Coordinates of C-alpha atoms and ligand atoms in Angstrom, one line a residue:
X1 CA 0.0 0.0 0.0
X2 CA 1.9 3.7 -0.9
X3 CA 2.1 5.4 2.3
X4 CA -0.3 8.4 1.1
X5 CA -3.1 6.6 0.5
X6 CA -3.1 4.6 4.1
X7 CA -6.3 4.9 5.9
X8 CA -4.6 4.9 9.5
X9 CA -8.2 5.7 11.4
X10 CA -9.1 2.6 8.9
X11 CA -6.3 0.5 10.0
X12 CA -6.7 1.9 13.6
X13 CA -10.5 0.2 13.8
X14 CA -9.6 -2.9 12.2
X15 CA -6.6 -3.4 14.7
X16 CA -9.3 -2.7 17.8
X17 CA -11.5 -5.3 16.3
X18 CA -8.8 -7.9 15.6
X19 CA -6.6 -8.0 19.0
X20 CA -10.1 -8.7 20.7
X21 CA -8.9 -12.6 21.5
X22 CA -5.5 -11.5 23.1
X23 CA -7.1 -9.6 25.9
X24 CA -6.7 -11.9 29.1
X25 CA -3.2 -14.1 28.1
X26 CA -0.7 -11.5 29.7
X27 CA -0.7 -10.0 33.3
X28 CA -0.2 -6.5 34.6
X29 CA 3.1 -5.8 36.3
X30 CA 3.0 -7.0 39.9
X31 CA 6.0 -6.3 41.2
X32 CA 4.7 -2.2 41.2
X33 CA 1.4 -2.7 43.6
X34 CA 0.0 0.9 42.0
X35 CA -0.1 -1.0 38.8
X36 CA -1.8 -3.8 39.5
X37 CA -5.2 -2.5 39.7
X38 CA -5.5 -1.0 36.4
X39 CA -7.8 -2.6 34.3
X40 CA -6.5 -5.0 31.7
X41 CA -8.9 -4.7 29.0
X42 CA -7.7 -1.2 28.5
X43 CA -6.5 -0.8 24.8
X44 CA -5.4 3.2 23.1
X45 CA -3.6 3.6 20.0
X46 CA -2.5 7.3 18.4
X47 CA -0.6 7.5 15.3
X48 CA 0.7 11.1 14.9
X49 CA 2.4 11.9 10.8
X50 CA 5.1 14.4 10.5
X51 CA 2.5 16.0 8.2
X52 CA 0.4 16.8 11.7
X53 CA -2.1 14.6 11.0
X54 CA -3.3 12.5 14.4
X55 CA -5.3 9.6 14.4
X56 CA -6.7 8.4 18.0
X57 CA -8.8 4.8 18.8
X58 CA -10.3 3.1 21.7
X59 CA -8.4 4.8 25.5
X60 CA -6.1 7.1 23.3
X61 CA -6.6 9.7 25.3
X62 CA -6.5 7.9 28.8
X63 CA -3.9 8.2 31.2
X64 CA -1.3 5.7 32.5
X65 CA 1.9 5.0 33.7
X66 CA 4.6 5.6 31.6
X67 CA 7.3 3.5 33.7
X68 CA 10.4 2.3 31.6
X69 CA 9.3 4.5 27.9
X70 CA 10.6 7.8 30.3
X71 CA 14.2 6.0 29.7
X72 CA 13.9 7.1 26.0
X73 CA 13.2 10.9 27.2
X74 CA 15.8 11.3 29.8
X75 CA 18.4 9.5 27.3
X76 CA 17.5 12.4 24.3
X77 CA 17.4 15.1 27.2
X78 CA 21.3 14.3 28.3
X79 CA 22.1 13.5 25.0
X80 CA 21.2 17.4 24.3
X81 CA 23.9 18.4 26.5
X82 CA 26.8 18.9 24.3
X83 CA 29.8 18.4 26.9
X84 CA 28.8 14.7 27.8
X85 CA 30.1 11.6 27.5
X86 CA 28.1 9.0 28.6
X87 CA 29.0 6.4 26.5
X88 CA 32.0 5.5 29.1
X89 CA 29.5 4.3 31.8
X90 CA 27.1 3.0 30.0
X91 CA 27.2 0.4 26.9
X92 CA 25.3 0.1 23.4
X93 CA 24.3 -3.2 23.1
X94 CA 21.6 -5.5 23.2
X95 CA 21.9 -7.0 27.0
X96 CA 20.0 -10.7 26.1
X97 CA 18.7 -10.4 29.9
X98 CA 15.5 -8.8 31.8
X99 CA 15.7 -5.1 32.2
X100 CA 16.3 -5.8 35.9
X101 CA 19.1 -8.4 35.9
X102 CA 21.5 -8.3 38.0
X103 CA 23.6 -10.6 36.7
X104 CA 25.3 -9.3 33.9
X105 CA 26.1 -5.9 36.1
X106 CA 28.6 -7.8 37.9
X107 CA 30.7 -9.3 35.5
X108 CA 31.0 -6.3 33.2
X109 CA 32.2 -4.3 36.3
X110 CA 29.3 -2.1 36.7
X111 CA 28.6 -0.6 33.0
X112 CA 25.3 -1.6 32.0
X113 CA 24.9 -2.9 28.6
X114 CA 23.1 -0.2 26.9
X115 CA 20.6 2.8 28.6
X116 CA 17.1 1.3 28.6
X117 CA 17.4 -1.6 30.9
X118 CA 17.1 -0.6 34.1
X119 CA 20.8 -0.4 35.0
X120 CA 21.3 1.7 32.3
X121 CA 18.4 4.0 32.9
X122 CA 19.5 5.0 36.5
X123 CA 22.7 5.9 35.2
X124 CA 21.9 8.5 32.6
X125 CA 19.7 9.7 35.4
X126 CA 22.5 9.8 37.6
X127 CA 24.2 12.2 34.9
X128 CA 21.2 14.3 34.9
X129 CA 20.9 14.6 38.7
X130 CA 24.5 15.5 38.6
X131 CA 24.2 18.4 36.8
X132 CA 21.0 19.5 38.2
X133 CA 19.5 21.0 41.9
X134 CA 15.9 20.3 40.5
X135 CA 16.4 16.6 38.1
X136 CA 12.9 15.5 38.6
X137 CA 11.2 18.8 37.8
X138 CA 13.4 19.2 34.9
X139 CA 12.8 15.8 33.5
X140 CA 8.9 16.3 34.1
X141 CA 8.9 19.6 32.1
X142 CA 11.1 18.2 29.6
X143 CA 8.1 16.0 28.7
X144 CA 5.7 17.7 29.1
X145 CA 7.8 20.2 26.6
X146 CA 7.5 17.4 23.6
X147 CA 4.1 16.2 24.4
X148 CA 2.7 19.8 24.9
X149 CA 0.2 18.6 27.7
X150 CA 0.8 20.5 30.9
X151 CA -1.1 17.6 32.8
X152 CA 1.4 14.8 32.4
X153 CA 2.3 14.8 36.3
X154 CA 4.1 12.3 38.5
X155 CA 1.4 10.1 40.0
X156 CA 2.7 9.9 43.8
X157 CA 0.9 7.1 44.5
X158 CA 2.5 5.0 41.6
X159 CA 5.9 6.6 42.5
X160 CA 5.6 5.2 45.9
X161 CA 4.2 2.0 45.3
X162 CA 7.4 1.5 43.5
X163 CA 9.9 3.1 46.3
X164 CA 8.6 0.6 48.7
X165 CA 9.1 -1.9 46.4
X166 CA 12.1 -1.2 44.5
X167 CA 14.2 -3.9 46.3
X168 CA 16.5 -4.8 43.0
X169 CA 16.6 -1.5 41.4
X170 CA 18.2 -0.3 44.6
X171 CA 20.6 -3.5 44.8
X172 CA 21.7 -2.5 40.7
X173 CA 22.4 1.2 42.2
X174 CA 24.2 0.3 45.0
X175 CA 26.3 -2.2 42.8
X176 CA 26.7 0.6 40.0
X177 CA 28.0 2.8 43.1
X178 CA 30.9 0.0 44.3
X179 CA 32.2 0.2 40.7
X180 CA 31.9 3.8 40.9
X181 CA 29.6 4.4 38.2
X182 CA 27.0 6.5 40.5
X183 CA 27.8 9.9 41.8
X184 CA 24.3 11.0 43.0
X185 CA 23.7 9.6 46.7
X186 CA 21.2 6.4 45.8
X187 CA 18.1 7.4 48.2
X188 CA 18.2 10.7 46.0
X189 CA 19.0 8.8 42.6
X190 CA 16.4 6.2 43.3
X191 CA 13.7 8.9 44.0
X192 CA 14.3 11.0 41.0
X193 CA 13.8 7.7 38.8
X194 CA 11.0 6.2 40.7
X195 CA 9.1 9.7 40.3
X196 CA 10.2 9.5 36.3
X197 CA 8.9 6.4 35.8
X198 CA 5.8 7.6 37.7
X199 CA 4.7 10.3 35.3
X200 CA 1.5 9.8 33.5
X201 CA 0.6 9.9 29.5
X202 CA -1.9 9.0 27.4
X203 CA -1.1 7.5 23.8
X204 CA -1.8 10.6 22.5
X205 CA 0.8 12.9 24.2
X206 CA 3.7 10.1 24.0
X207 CA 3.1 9.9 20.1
X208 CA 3.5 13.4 20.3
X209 CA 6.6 13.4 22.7
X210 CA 8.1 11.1 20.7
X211 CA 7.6 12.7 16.8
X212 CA 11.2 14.5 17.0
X213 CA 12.5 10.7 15.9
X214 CA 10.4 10.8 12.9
X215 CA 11.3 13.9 12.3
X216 CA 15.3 14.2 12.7
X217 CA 15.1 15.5 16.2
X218 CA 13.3 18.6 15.4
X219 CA 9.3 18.7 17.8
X220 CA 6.8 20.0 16.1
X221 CA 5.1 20.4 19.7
X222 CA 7.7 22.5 20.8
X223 CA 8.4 23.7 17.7
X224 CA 12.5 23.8 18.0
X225 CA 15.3 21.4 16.8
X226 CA 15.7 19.3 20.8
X227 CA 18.6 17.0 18.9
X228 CA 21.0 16.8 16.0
X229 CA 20.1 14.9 13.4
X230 CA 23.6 12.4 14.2
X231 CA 21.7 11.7 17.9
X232 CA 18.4 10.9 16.5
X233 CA 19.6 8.1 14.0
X234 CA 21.8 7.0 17.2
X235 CA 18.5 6.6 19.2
X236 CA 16.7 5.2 16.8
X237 CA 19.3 2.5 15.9
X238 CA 19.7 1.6 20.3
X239 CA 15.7 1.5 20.2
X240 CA 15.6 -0.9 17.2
X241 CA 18.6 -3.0 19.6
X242 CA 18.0 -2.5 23.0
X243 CA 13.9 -1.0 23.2
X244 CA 12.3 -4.1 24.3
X245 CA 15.2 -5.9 26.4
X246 CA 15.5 -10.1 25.6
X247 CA 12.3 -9.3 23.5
X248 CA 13.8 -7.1 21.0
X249 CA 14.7 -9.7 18.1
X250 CA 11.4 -10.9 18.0
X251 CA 9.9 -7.5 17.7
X252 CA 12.1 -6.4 15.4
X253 CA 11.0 -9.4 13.4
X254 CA 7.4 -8.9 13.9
X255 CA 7.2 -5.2 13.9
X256 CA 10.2 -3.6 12.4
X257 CA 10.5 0.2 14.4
X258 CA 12.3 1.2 16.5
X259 CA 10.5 1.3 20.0
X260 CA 10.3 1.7 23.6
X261 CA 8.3 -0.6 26.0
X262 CA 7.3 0.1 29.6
X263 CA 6.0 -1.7 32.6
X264 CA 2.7 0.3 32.5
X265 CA 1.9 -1.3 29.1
X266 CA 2.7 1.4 26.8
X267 CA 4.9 1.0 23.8
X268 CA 6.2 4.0 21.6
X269 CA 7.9 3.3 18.1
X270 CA 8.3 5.2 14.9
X271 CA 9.5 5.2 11.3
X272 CA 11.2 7.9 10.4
X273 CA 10.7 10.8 8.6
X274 CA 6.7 9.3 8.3
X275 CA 5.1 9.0 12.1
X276 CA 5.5 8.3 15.6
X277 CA 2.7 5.2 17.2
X278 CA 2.1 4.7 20.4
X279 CA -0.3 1.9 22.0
X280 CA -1.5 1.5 25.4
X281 CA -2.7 -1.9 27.0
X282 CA -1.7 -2.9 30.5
X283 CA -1.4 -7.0 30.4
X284 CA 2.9 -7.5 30.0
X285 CA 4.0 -10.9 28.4
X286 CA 6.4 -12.6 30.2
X287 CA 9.3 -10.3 29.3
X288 CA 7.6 -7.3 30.5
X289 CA 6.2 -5.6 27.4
X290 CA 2.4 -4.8 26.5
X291 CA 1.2 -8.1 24.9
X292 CA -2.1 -7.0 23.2
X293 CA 0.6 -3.8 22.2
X294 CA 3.0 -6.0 20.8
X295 CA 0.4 -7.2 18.8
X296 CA -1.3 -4.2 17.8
X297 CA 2.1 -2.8 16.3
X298 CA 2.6 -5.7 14.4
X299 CA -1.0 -5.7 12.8
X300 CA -0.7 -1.9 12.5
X301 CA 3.1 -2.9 10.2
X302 CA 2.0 -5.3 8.5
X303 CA -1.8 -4.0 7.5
X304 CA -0.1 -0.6 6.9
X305 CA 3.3 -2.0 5.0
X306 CA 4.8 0.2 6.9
X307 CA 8.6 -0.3 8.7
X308 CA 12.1 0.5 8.2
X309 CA 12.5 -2.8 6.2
Ligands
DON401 O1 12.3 0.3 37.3 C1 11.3 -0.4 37.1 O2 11.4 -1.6 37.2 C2 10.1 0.2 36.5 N1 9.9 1.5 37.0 C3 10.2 0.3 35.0 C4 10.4 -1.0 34.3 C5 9.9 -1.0 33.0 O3 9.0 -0.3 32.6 C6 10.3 -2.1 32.1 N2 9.7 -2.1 30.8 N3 9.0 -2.8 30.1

């Protein structure tokens, strides 16, 4: 199908029809209390073009957790400082293990493998902290800058489900710290990324917040360039690796984008220079990504022939 005459609402509704039978075979996330409770059958999609247009279905416009897809915005927002090297404590590859494994940490002398598991992720938000009095407020209204909603807001109650939980993330920090790879002290650290992973989005705002990878790091929300073009291919190449942890060559496979997962059951992904997609459904598979998402992308690629291959 040529990519101007795709009926995305089309597509959209067809997809909403179709992933009916996949409802009930994951589970929400358990291990975060706060996210437990949210109702499974819950399914958004948005699809927003470089060309403006937006097309919304089913909870689109709904609200949830944003958990582990926050790791894609705090990445682009140190990668816009120009004076940082962050490739020195952190890795670019594809880690073959959960996003909260410990294992690999210890043996590689405390450089994570790439910046989206969760080892990773508290490290570029170590960098941030370090160079910041206020990191959680900045990271908010960085967000909120690309989606251009003023609502997206750390949900406490989420935030502190998770610090009362957050047993391993807090054993990964502390072993990060004996390497000395962590400068921020880890009760700090661990609050600034509980409280990112806390914010809250719809599908709408995150297809938004994530069009400057479509569109070679320039937001049309915000309308100004927030990367280089050279960072926004890098991105989108350690999204296509590293986005969905020990899952990624099989989404790669089914859906072809690169895309970010989270915890909450959102998924983000894009093609560039075309559109950003972003799907919402809360019951994880068993490596920790939306299932009935997962599904829904690779409907929406392969009804659309749309990918980067
Ligand atoms: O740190 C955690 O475990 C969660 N706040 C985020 C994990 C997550 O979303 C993994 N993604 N699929």
């Amino acid at each position: 199908m040529a990519e101007n005459s795709v009926d995305f609402q089309g597509v959209l509704a067809e997809i909403q029809d179709e992933i009916d039978p996949f409802f009930g075979q994951g589970k929400n996330a358990g291990y975060i209390p706060a996210l437990s409770d949210v109702p499974g059958d819950k399914f958004g999609m948005a699809v927003h073009t470089v060309e403006g247009e937006e097309f919304l279905i089913g909870d689109a416009q709904d609200d949830f957790s944003i958990q582990s897809i926050s790791k894609l915005f705090t990445l682009m927002q140190v990668l816009g400082f120009d004076d940082i090297d962050i490739w020195s404590r952190v890795g670019r590859e594809p880690s073959g293990t959960a996003f909260n494994s410990l294992v690999q940490l210890e043996y590689e002398k405390g450089i994570p493998r790439n910046p989206f598991i969760n080892a990773g992720a508290i490290v570029v938000t170590d960098i941030l902290a370090s160079r910041s009095a206020d990191a959680s407020r900045r990271i908010g209204d960085y967000y909120r800058m690309l989606s251009g909603n003023l609502s997206n807001r750390v949900d406490e109650e989420v935030a502190l489900s998770e610090q009362d939980h957050g047993y391993r993330n807090a054993a990964l920090a502390n072993l990060m710290r004996s390497f000395d790879n962590i400068q921020t002290p880890i009760p700090d650290l661990l609050d600034i990324y509980f409280r990112q992973c806390a914010l809250t989005t719809s599908c709408a705002d995150l297809a938004k917040a994530a069009l400057p990878l479509a569109c070679g790091g320039y937001s049309p929300i915000a309308q100004k360039q927030v990367l280089s073009t050279r960072d926004t291919k890098r991105i989108n190449a350690l999204l296509l690796t590293c986005g969905l942890y020990d899952a990624v060559g099989s989404f790669a496979y089914k859906v072809g984008l690169p895309a970010k997962s989270g915890v909450g059951g959102g998924i983000v992904a894009v093609l560039p220079n075309k559109f950003s997609v972003a799907v919402w459904s809360p019951e994880l598979d068993s490596y920790g990504n939306s299932l009935v998402g997962s599904k829904a992308l690779e409907l929406f690629t392969t009804k659309t022939d749309l990918s980067i291959f």
